[in-house]
Short mmCIF file of C-alpha atoms and ligand atoms in Angstrom, two decimals:
data_model
loop_
_atom_site.label_atom_id
_atom_site.label_comp_id
_atom_site.label_asym_id
_atom_site.label_seq_id
_atom_site.Cartn_x
_atom_site.Cartn_y
_atom_site.Cartn_z
CA MET A 1 -22.28 12.74 -25.11
CA LEU A 2 -21.83 9.82 -22.85
CA SER A 3 -18.30 10.13 -21.52
CA CYS A 4 -18.30 6.61 -20.15
CA LEU A 5 -19.21 5.08 -23.50
CA ALA A 6 -15.95 3.17 -23.87
CA ASP A 7 -16.18 1.72 -20.33
CA TYR A 8 -19.80 0.94 -20.83
CA PHE A 9 -19.18 -1.28 -23.84
CA LYS A 10 -16.06 -2.92 -22.40
CA GLY A 11 -16.80 -6.61 -22.25
CA ARG A 12 -20.18 -6.31 -23.96
CA ILE A 13 -21.01 -6.83 -27.58
CA MET A 14 -24.36 -5.26 -28.02
CA LYS A 15 -25.88 -3.24 -30.79
CA LEU A 16 -29.13 -1.39 -31.11
CA ASP A 17 -31.65 -3.72 -32.75
CA ILE A 18 -32.74 -1.30 -35.46
CA ASP A 19 -35.38 -3.70 -36.80
CA PHE A 20 -37.04 -3.75 -33.38
CA VAL A 21 -36.78 0.04 -33.10
CA ARG A 22 -38.46 0.54 -36.46
CA THR A 23 -41.44 -1.63 -35.51
CA GLN A 24 -42.23 0.91 -32.78
CA PHE A 25 -42.89 3.80 -35.19
CA SER A 26 -45.80 3.04 -37.52
CA GLN A 27 -45.16 6.11 -39.67
CA LEU A 28 -41.96 4.46 -40.91
CA ASP A 29 -44.18 1.98 -42.80
CA ASP A 30 -46.02 4.65 -44.78
CA GLU A 31 -43.40 5.22 -47.47
CA PRO A 32 -40.54 2.76 -47.07
CA GLU A 33 -38.37 4.52 -49.68
CA PHE A 34 -38.70 7.95 -48.03
CA VAL A 35 -35.78 9.02 -45.84
CA PHE A 36 -36.83 11.27 -42.98
CA ALA A 37 -33.86 13.49 -42.18
CA ALA A 38 -35.63 16.48 -40.62
CA ASN A 39 -36.06 14.99 -37.16
CA ALA A 40 -34.66 18.04 -35.35
CA GLY A 41 -37.79 19.88 -36.48
CA GLY A 42 -40.02 17.23 -34.90
CA SER A 43 -39.66 13.45 -34.78
CA TYR A 44 -42.07 10.68 -35.61
CA ILE A 45 -44.26 9.61 -32.67
CA CYS A 46 -43.77 6.17 -31.17
CA ASN A 47 -46.76 3.79 -31.18
CA GLN A 48 -47.02 3.85 -27.37
CA VAL A 49 -47.75 7.60 -27.44
CA ASN A 50 -50.32 7.30 -30.22
CA ASN A 51 -52.06 4.49 -28.33
CA LEU A 52 -52.26 6.51 -25.10
CA MET A 53 -53.49 9.59 -26.93
CA GLU A 54 -56.20 7.58 -28.68
CA HIS A 55 -57.21 5.85 -25.46
CA TYR A 56 -57.48 9.17 -23.62
CA ASN A 57 -59.55 10.79 -26.35
CA ARG A 58 -61.82 7.80 -26.89
CA HIS A 59 -62.39 6.79 -23.27
CA THR A 60 -61.43 9.50 -20.74
CA ARG A 61 -62.08 12.75 -22.57
CA VAL A 62 -63.59 14.70 -19.66
CA GLN A 63 -62.28 17.27 -17.22
CA PRO A 64 -59.78 15.22 -15.18
CA TYR A 65 -59.26 14.86 -11.42
CA SER A 66 -62.88 14.53 -10.32
CA ARG A 67 -64.12 11.50 -8.32
CA PHE A 68 -66.36 10.15 -11.05
CA SER A 69 -65.20 7.72 -13.65
CA PRO A 70 -63.72 8.37 -16.24
CA SER A 71 -62.51 11.70 -14.81
CA HIS A 72 -60.58 9.88 -12.12
CA GLU A 73 -58.83 7.65 -14.70
CA ALA A 74 -57.99 10.72 -16.79
CA GLY A 75 -56.24 12.32 -13.83
CA GLU A 76 -54.42 9.09 -13.05
CA ALA A 77 -53.12 8.89 -16.62
CA MET A 78 -51.78 12.44 -16.38
CA ASP A 79 -50.19 11.78 -12.98
CA ARG A 80 -48.55 8.63 -14.32
CA ALA A 81 -46.95 10.61 -17.16
CA LYS A 82 -45.63 13.30 -14.83
CA GLN A 83 -44.20 10.79 -12.39
CA LEU A 84 -42.50 8.76 -15.13
CA TRP A 85 -40.81 11.86 -16.52
CA ALA A 86 -39.77 13.11 -13.09
CA ASP A 87 -38.21 9.68 -12.48
CA ALA A 88 -36.48 9.65 -15.86
CA LEU A 89 -34.91 13.05 -15.18
CA ASN A 90 -34.17 12.14 -11.54
CA ILE A 91 -36.07 15.14 -10.23
CA ASP A 92 -38.94 15.70 -7.82
CA LEU A 93 -42.44 15.83 -9.23
CA SER A 94 -42.81 19.38 -7.91
CA GLU A 95 -39.84 20.46 -10.05
CA LEU A 96 -41.49 19.49 -13.35
CA THR A 97 -43.76 21.66 -15.49
CA ILE A 98 -45.34 20.23 -18.62
CA GLY A 99 -46.29 23.17 -20.82
CA PRO A 100 -47.21 23.84 -24.43
CA SER A 101 -43.69 24.16 -25.90
CA THR A 102 -40.17 25.15 -24.97
CA SER A 103 -40.60 28.62 -26.49
CA MET A 104 -43.64 29.14 -24.29
CA ASN A 105 -41.96 27.62 -21.24
CA THR A 106 -38.85 29.78 -21.53
CA TYR A 107 -41.01 32.85 -22.14
CA VAL A 108 -43.00 32.19 -18.97
CA ILE A 109 -40.05 31.24 -16.79
CA ALA A 110 -38.23 34.38 -17.99
CA GLN A 111 -41.06 36.44 -16.46
CA ALA A 112 -40.78 34.44 -13.23
CA ILE A 113 -36.98 34.67 -13.00
CA GLY A 114 -36.56 38.17 -14.45
CA ALA A 115 -38.99 39.69 -11.94
CA GLY A 116 -36.21 39.45 -9.36
CA TRP A 117 -33.49 41.12 -11.47
CA GLN A 118 -32.22 44.58 -10.64
CA SER A 119 -30.31 47.27 -12.44
CA GLY A 120 -26.59 46.40 -12.30
CA ASP A 121 -27.15 42.64 -12.39
CA GLU A 122 -25.58 40.71 -15.25
CA ILE A 123 -26.63 37.70 -17.31
CA ILE A 124 -24.74 35.61 -19.84
CA VAL A 125 -26.34 34.34 -23.04
CA THR A 126 -24.79 32.80 -26.14
CA ASN A 127 -25.06 33.34 -29.88
CA GLN A 128 -25.19 29.56 -30.34
CA ASP A 129 -28.71 29.11 -28.97
CA HIS A 130 -32.07 28.82 -30.66
CA GLU A 131 -33.84 32.14 -30.05
CA ALA A 132 -36.14 30.45 -27.49
CA ASN A 133 -33.25 30.43 -25.00
CA SER A 134 -31.83 33.80 -25.97
CA GLY A 135 -34.38 36.45 -26.94
CA VAL A 136 -36.60 36.03 -23.87
CA TRP A 137 -33.66 36.60 -21.54
CA ARG A 138 -32.21 39.48 -23.55
CA ARG A 139 -35.58 41.22 -23.69
CA LYS A 140 -36.17 40.78 -19.97
CA ALA A 141 -32.65 42.04 -19.21
CA GLU A 142 -33.19 45.17 -21.31
CA GLU A 143 -36.47 45.81 -19.52
CA LYS A 144 -34.74 45.58 -16.10
CA ASP A 145 -31.55 47.44 -17.04
CA VAL A 146 -29.52 44.27 -16.58
CA THR A 147 -26.19 43.94 -18.43
CA ILE A 148 -26.15 41.26 -21.13
CA ARG A 149 -22.85 39.52 -21.77
CA GLN A 150 -22.53 37.23 -24.74
CA TRP A 151 -20.53 34.01 -24.67
CA SER A 152 -19.69 33.82 -28.36
CA VAL A 153 -18.97 30.93 -30.71
CA ASP A 154 -15.89 30.49 -32.84
CA THR A 155 -17.20 31.96 -36.09
CA ASP A 156 -15.49 29.29 -38.22
CA THR A 157 -16.73 26.19 -36.41
CA GLY A 158 -19.75 27.42 -34.46
CA LEU A 159 -18.35 25.80 -31.30
CA LEU A 160 -18.34 27.33 -27.81
CA ASP A 161 -15.18 27.20 -25.71
CA VAL A 162 -15.56 27.01 -21.91
CA GLU A 163 -12.35 29.05 -21.50
CA GLN A 164 -14.11 31.98 -23.16
CA LEU A 165 -16.94 31.86 -20.63
CA LEU A 166 -14.78 32.24 -17.54
CA PRO A 167 -13.73 35.90 -18.06
CA LEU A 168 -17.41 36.84 -18.47
CA LEU A 169 -18.30 35.61 -14.97
CA ASN A 170 -18.16 37.96 -12.00
CA ASP A 171 -19.96 38.61 -8.73
CA LYS A 172 -22.79 40.44 -10.53
CA THR A 173 -23.62 37.47 -12.76
CA ARG A 174 -27.11 36.23 -11.86
CA TRP A 175 -27.78 33.63 -14.56
CA VAL A 176 -25.95 31.83 -17.36
CA PHE A 177 -28.09 30.58 -20.27
CA PHE A 178 -26.74 28.18 -22.88
CA THR A 179 -27.69 25.18 -24.94
CA HIS A 180 -26.94 21.54 -24.19
CA CYS A 181 -26.52 21.03 -27.94
CA SER A 182 -27.01 23.52 -30.75
CA ASN A 183 -29.68 22.56 -33.28
CA ILE A 184 -27.20 23.53 -36.03
CA VAL A 185 -23.70 22.80 -34.72
CA GLY A 186 -24.73 19.43 -33.27
CA THR A 187 -21.99 19.24 -30.64
CA ALA A 188 -23.00 18.76 -27.00
CA ASN A 189 -21.64 21.36 -24.62
CA PRO A 190 -20.17 19.86 -21.42
CA VAL A 191 -23.03 20.96 -19.16
CA GLU A 192 -21.74 19.39 -15.98
CA GLU A 193 -18.31 20.99 -16.38
CA ILE A 194 -19.75 24.40 -17.32
CA THR A 195 -22.17 24.32 -14.41
CA SER A 196 -19.49 23.46 -11.90
CA GLN A 197 -17.22 26.22 -13.26
CA VAL A 198 -20.05 28.75 -12.96
CA LYS A 199 -20.87 27.63 -9.43
CA ALA A 200 -17.22 27.55 -8.35
CA ASN A 201 -16.70 31.15 -9.46
CA THR A 202 -20.04 32.86 -8.78
CA LYS A 203 -23.43 32.56 -7.14
CA ALA A 204 -25.01 32.52 -10.58
CA LYS A 205 -27.65 30.01 -11.65
CA VAL A 206 -27.60 27.97 -14.83
CA PHE A 207 -30.41 27.37 -17.34
CA VAL A 208 -29.96 24.95 -20.23
CA ASP A 209 -31.95 24.41 -23.43
CA ALA A 210 -31.82 20.69 -24.23
CA VAL A 211 -34.26 20.62 -27.14
CA ALA A 212 -31.61 19.44 -29.62
CA TYR A 213 -29.96 17.12 -27.10
CA ALA A 214 -32.84 15.19 -25.51
CA PRO A 215 -33.75 13.24 -28.68
CA HIS A 216 -30.35 11.55 -28.28
CA HIS A 217 -29.95 11.31 -24.53
CA ILE A 218 -32.22 11.86 -21.53
CA SER A 219 -30.12 13.34 -18.73
CA ASP A 220 -30.02 12.90 -14.98
CA LEU A 221 -30.59 16.55 -14.07
CA LYS A 222 -29.34 16.28 -10.50
CA ALA A 223 -26.06 14.89 -11.85
CA LEU A 224 -25.80 17.84 -14.24
CA GLY A 225 -26.32 20.29 -11.36
CA VAL A 226 -28.35 22.77 -13.41
CA ASP A 227 -31.04 25.07 -12.00
CA GLY A 228 -33.32 25.06 -15.02
CA TYR A 229 -33.59 22.76 -18.04
CA ALA A 230 -36.05 22.61 -20.91
CA PHE A 231 -36.83 20.42 -23.90
CA SER A 232 -39.66 19.52 -26.24
CA LEU A 233 -41.24 16.09 -26.34
CA TYR A 234 -42.44 16.41 -29.92
CA LYS A 235 -38.79 16.01 -30.87
CA VAL A 236 -38.40 13.07 -28.48
CA PHE A 237 -40.94 10.76 -30.15
CA GLY A 238 -43.84 12.21 -28.15
CA PRO A 239 -46.71 14.69 -28.17
CA HIS A 240 -46.37 18.44 -28.75
CA GLN A 241 -45.43 19.37 -25.17
CA GLY A 242 -42.48 21.06 -23.51
CA LEU A 243 -40.87 19.84 -20.31
CA LEU A 244 -39.44 22.42 -17.93
CA TYR A 245 -37.35 21.67 -14.86
CA VAL A 246 -37.01 24.31 -12.13
CA ASN A 247 -34.81 23.32 -9.19
CA SER A 248 -36.78 23.49 -5.94
CA ASP A 249 -33.87 25.39 -4.32
CA ILE A 250 -34.65 28.49 -6.38
CA TYR A 251 -38.44 28.22 -6.34
CA SER A 252 -38.95 30.68 -3.47
CA ASN A 253 -37.19 33.43 -5.48
CA LEU A 254 -39.51 33.11 -8.47
CA THR A 255 -42.75 34.94 -9.18
CA SER A 256 -45.78 32.79 -9.92
CA GLN A 257 -47.26 33.29 -13.39
CA VAL A 258 -50.74 31.87 -12.73
CA HIS A 259 -54.04 33.13 -11.25
CA TYR A 260 -53.43 34.36 -7.71
CA PHE A 261 -55.56 31.61 -6.12
CA LEU A 262 -53.49 28.90 -7.89
CA ALA A 263 -50.11 30.34 -6.89
CA GLY A 264 -47.89 28.43 -4.51
CA ASN A 265 -47.90 25.10 -6.35
CA PRO A 266 -44.54 24.72 -8.09
CA ALA A 267 -45.89 22.31 -10.70
CA LYS A 268 -48.55 24.88 -11.73
CA ASP A 269 -46.84 28.21 -11.18
CA PHE A 270 -45.04 28.31 -14.54
CA ASN A 271 -47.81 27.15 -16.85
CA PRO A 272 -50.52 29.82 -17.14
CA ALA A 273 -51.88 27.90 -20.16
CA GLY A 274 -52.98 25.07 -17.89
CA PRO A 275 -52.33 21.42 -18.80
CA GLN A 276 -53.32 19.96 -22.20
CA HIS A 277 -54.86 16.85 -20.72
CA ALA A 278 -54.64 14.17 -23.42
CA GLN A 279 -51.21 15.35 -24.49
CA VAL A 280 -49.88 15.27 -20.95
CA ALA A 281 -51.24 11.75 -20.41
CA ALA A 282 -49.66 10.62 -23.68
CA CYS A 283 -46.21 11.84 -22.56
CA ALA A 284 -46.00 8.56 -20.61
CA GLY A 285 -45.81 6.73 -23.93
CA VAL A 286 -42.28 7.94 -24.58
CA ILE A 287 -41.08 6.33 -21.36
CA ASP A 288 -43.13 3.21 -22.16
CA TYR A 289 -41.29 3.08 -25.48
CA PHE A 290 -37.87 3.47 -23.82
CA ASP A 291 -38.91 0.81 -21.33
CA ALA A 292 -39.81 -1.61 -24.15
CA LEU A 293 -36.50 -0.81 -25.86
CA HIS A 294 -34.62 -1.45 -22.65
CA GLN A 295 -36.40 -4.71 -21.97
CA HIS A 296 -35.74 -5.89 -25.53
CA HIS A 297 -31.99 -5.34 -25.14
CA PHE A 298 -31.37 -5.90 -21.44
CA GLY A 299 -34.24 -8.13 -20.31
CA GLU A 300 -36.65 -7.61 -17.43
CA THR A 301 -35.11 -5.47 -14.66
CA ASN A 302 -36.14 -3.30 -11.73
CA ALA A 303 -33.51 -0.69 -12.56
CA ARG A 304 -34.38 2.98 -11.98
CA VAL A 305 -35.74 4.77 -15.06
CA THR A 306 -32.71 7.10 -14.97
CA ASP A 307 -30.37 4.11 -15.11
CA LYS A 308 -32.31 2.57 -17.97
CA MET A 309 -31.85 5.84 -19.84
CA ILE A 310 -28.10 5.62 -19.36
CA ASP A 311 -28.08 2.04 -20.70
CA LEU A 312 -30.11 3.11 -23.72
CA SER A 313 -27.98 6.17 -24.37
CA GLY A 314 -24.96 3.91 -24.83
CA LEU A 315 -26.76 1.84 -27.47
CA ILE A 316 -28.32 4.83 -29.17
CA GLN A 317 -25.12 6.81 -29.28
CA GLN A 318 -23.17 3.97 -30.82
CA HIS A 319 -25.83 3.60 -33.52
CA GLU A 320 -26.05 7.35 -34.14
CA ASN A 321 -22.25 7.63 -34.37
CA GLU A 322 -22.30 4.93 -37.04
CA LEU A 323 -24.95 6.85 -38.96
CA ALA A 324 -23.15 10.18 -38.69
CA ALA A 325 -19.59 9.08 -39.45
CA PRO A 326 -19.83 8.40 -43.22
CA LEU A 327 -21.99 11.47 -43.77
CA LEU A 328 -19.55 13.70 -41.87
CA ASP A 329 -16.65 12.18 -43.86
CA PHE A 330 -18.41 12.92 -47.13
CA LEU A 331 -19.27 16.51 -46.17
CA ALA A 332 -15.95 17.35 -44.53
CA ASP A 333 -14.00 16.11 -47.58
CA HIS A 334 -16.15 17.85 -50.19
CA LYS A 335 -14.45 20.94 -51.57
CA ASP A 336 -17.76 22.67 -52.35
CA ILE A 337 -19.23 22.29 -48.88
CA ARG A 338 -18.65 24.13 -45.62
CA LEU A 339 -19.51 21.76 -42.79
CA ILE A 340 -20.61 23.41 -39.53
CA GLY A 341 -19.33 21.89 -36.28
CA LYS A 342 -17.07 18.93 -35.65
CA PRO A 343 -16.14 16.77 -38.67
CA ASP A 344 -16.23 13.47 -36.76
CA THR A 345 -17.78 11.66 -33.81
CA ASN A 346 -14.46 10.79 -32.16
CA ASP A 347 -15.24 12.66 -28.93
CA ASP A 348 -18.65 11.02 -28.50
CA ASP A 349 -20.21 14.47 -28.25
CA ARG A 350 -21.57 14.87 -31.78
CA ALA A 351 -25.30 14.39 -32.39
CA PRO A 352 -26.26 13.36 -35.93
CA THR A 353 -27.72 16.85 -36.43
CA ILE A 354 -25.58 17.87 -39.36
CA ALA A 355 -25.68 21.31 -40.95
CA PHE A 356 -23.64 22.60 -43.86
CA LYS A 357 -23.50 25.34 -46.45
CA PRO A 358 -23.03 24.46 -50.12
CA LEU A 359 -20.49 26.93 -51.50
CA LYS A 360 -21.55 27.09 -55.15
CA GLN A 361 -25.34 26.92 -54.96
CA SER A 362 -28.04 28.06 -52.60
CA SER A 363 -29.01 25.87 -49.67
CA GLN A 364 -32.56 25.97 -50.91
CA SER A 365 -31.78 24.67 -54.41
CA LEU A 366 -29.82 21.78 -52.91
CA VAL A 367 -32.64 21.01 -50.46
CA TYR A 368 -35.20 20.99 -53.29
CA GLN A 369 -33.10 18.41 -55.15
CA LEU A 370 -32.83 16.23 -52.06
CA GLN A 371 -36.56 16.55 -51.40
CA ASP A 372 -37.34 15.59 -55.02
CA ALA A 373 -35.19 12.49 -54.48
CA GLY A 374 -37.32 11.44 -51.48
CA ILE A 375 -35.27 12.87 -48.62
CA GLY A 376 -37.07 14.93 -45.97
CA THR A 377 -34.71 17.80 -45.18
CA GLU A 378 -34.87 21.59 -44.94
CA ASN A 379 -32.78 24.75 -45.13
CA GLY A 380 -32.89 27.96 -43.12
CA ASP A 381 -31.65 29.40 -39.84
CA PHE A 382 -33.85 27.09 -37.74
CA TYR A 383 -34.44 30.04 -35.40
CA ALA A 384 -30.74 30.08 -34.49
CA HIS A 385 -30.72 33.39 -36.33
CA ARG A 386 -27.84 34.92 -34.39
CA LEU A 387 -25.64 31.86 -34.89
CA VAL A 388 -26.22 31.59 -38.63
CA THR A 389 -25.66 35.32 -39.11
CA ASP A 390 -22.47 35.30 -37.00
CA LEU A 391 -21.17 32.34 -39.01
CA GLY A 392 -21.35 34.70 -41.99
CA ILE A 393 -24.26 32.88 -43.64
CA ASP A 394 -27.36 34.60 -45.05
CA PRO A 395 -30.06 33.50 -42.57
CA ASP A 396 -32.81 33.54 -45.23
CA ASP A 397 -31.16 30.81 -47.29
CA GLY A 398 -29.37 29.47 -44.23
CA VAL A 399 -27.78 26.06 -43.95
CA VAL A 400 -28.91 22.65 -45.15
CA ARG A 401 -29.74 20.50 -42.12
CA LEU A 402 -29.80 16.72 -42.14
CA SER A 403 -30.92 15.57 -38.72
CA LEU A 404 -31.08 11.88 -37.90
CA VAL A 405 -32.21 9.98 -34.82
CA HIS A 406 -31.85 6.38 -33.69
CA TYR A 407 -34.65 5.01 -35.89
CA ASN A 408 -32.73 6.07 -38.98
CA GLN A 409 -30.79 3.28 -40.60
CA GLN A 410 -27.61 2.84 -42.61
CA ALA A 411 -29.62 2.61 -45.85
CA ASP A 412 -30.91 6.16 -45.16
CA VAL A 413 -27.37 7.47 -44.92
CA ASP A 414 -26.31 5.61 -48.07
CA LYS A 415 -29.15 7.23 -49.98
CA ILE A 416 -28.40 10.70 -48.57
CA ILE A 417 -24.75 10.45 -49.62
CA ARG A 418 -25.68 9.10 -53.07
CA GLU A 419 -28.11 11.96 -53.68
CA LEU A 420 -25.79 14.61 -52.25
CA ASP A 421 -23.06 13.38 -54.56
CA LYS A 422 -25.35 14.01 -57.54
CA ALA A 423 -26.80 17.30 -56.28
CA VAL A 424 -23.79 19.24 -54.96
CA ASN A 425 -22.12 21.17 -57.75
C1 LIG B 501 -32.56 23.99 -29.79
C2 LIG B 501 -33.99 24.42 -29.73
N1 LIG B 501 -34.41 25.13 -28.68
C3 LIG B 501 -35.69 25.52 -28.56
C4 LIG B 501 -36.61 25.22 -29.53
C5 LIG B 501 -38.03 25.68 -29.35
O1 LIG B 501 -38.82 24.58 -29.02
P1 LIG B 501 -40.40 24.64 -29.20
O2 LIG B 501 -40.66 24.41 -30.66
O3 LIG B 501 -40.92 23.54 -28.34
O4 LIG B 501 -40.86 25.97 -28.77
C6 LIG B 501 -36.22 24.50 -30.66
C7 LIG B 501 -37.20 24.20 -31.71
O5 LIG B 501 -36.85 23.89 -32.83
C8 LIG B 501 -34.88 24.09 -30.77
O6 LIG B 501 -34.43 23.38 -31.80
#
């Protein structure tokens, strides 16, 4: 995930202070014995976000952006959140939309992008994606008589191979849509490499779903070189909002999706729902949390938010690798389990989003046993319906998914392995 991880830690001995991390999430105190391992469905919210949300609702709950107080303060709180996220992603404020969810954001941006497609154009989608970054594009392509090419996974591992993408590219390719990290396979796709291959061979644009990636690493989007990027803050310790990046270079080719008299403002054009005020303001809390985490480990600094994210990614990834490794070992070695995705974290590209299929019992029966033992986990296709089906797995029962984030601790993994050992038969 962070290719420079080894260099980064050279000469430093630093570990994520998990005790500090856990003080920042009050929900972790509710049931100390409970292990939350369904984070990919939605994470706990950090205290900074809850505080901002409460402050907004208690003190500035009026239509924002008027001159009177507290309307003025409400607008300022929303602007602060937008600016902090634009800085974190290293993008311009005008390139950021904060909308209701990623499914809604991709739906809307598909109308804006697809309006310019013509019969004979081609797009590339995968069968690894969550449906939010697949169905909207496929539907729009069918509507416009655009050819859909599928970049397909290896049906044993669920992994995508960049070599398989190249023959699909040609001078008719308009867009390539893929995921930064599958919410089932858990391996990060090399976005920078894929994007540069696409751009070297075609004039096509690239759109990436980072919903399953962002909880582990916030990316510098200019460094990635993508044209569109989306993820959901309710999986990144924040409120139920989706962030959408649209590169300003392509803005003039897109059709506004808002009332005609609002059109022409890139930060509004792709959110016909309008902003959810308190939630938008509270988005700042995620960055405040990362800032506190950075200060705790690295001291006071004037570093750019993007650079702080890179520092934190190193710490977080090391911790998450340590969580994932014993669980992957257990699952990969078990004769009655089919592990999906890579069996180790050796390449530093494996999120602790770990899915598997028990071979001698249903996923649901195993999940019920884990839930009864105090482990929050689920089974299903997790809306990656095409992927689960193409892996030869019944999407109704689906896979068991254990998804961890950096506030999980070693004791959680010990308990998961202990209970799995009892429950798998
Ligand atoms: C990989 C991935 N993409 C997209 C989505 C859709 O996000 P949202 O729930 O914000 O619509 C999800 C949600 O689970 C997801 O895991």
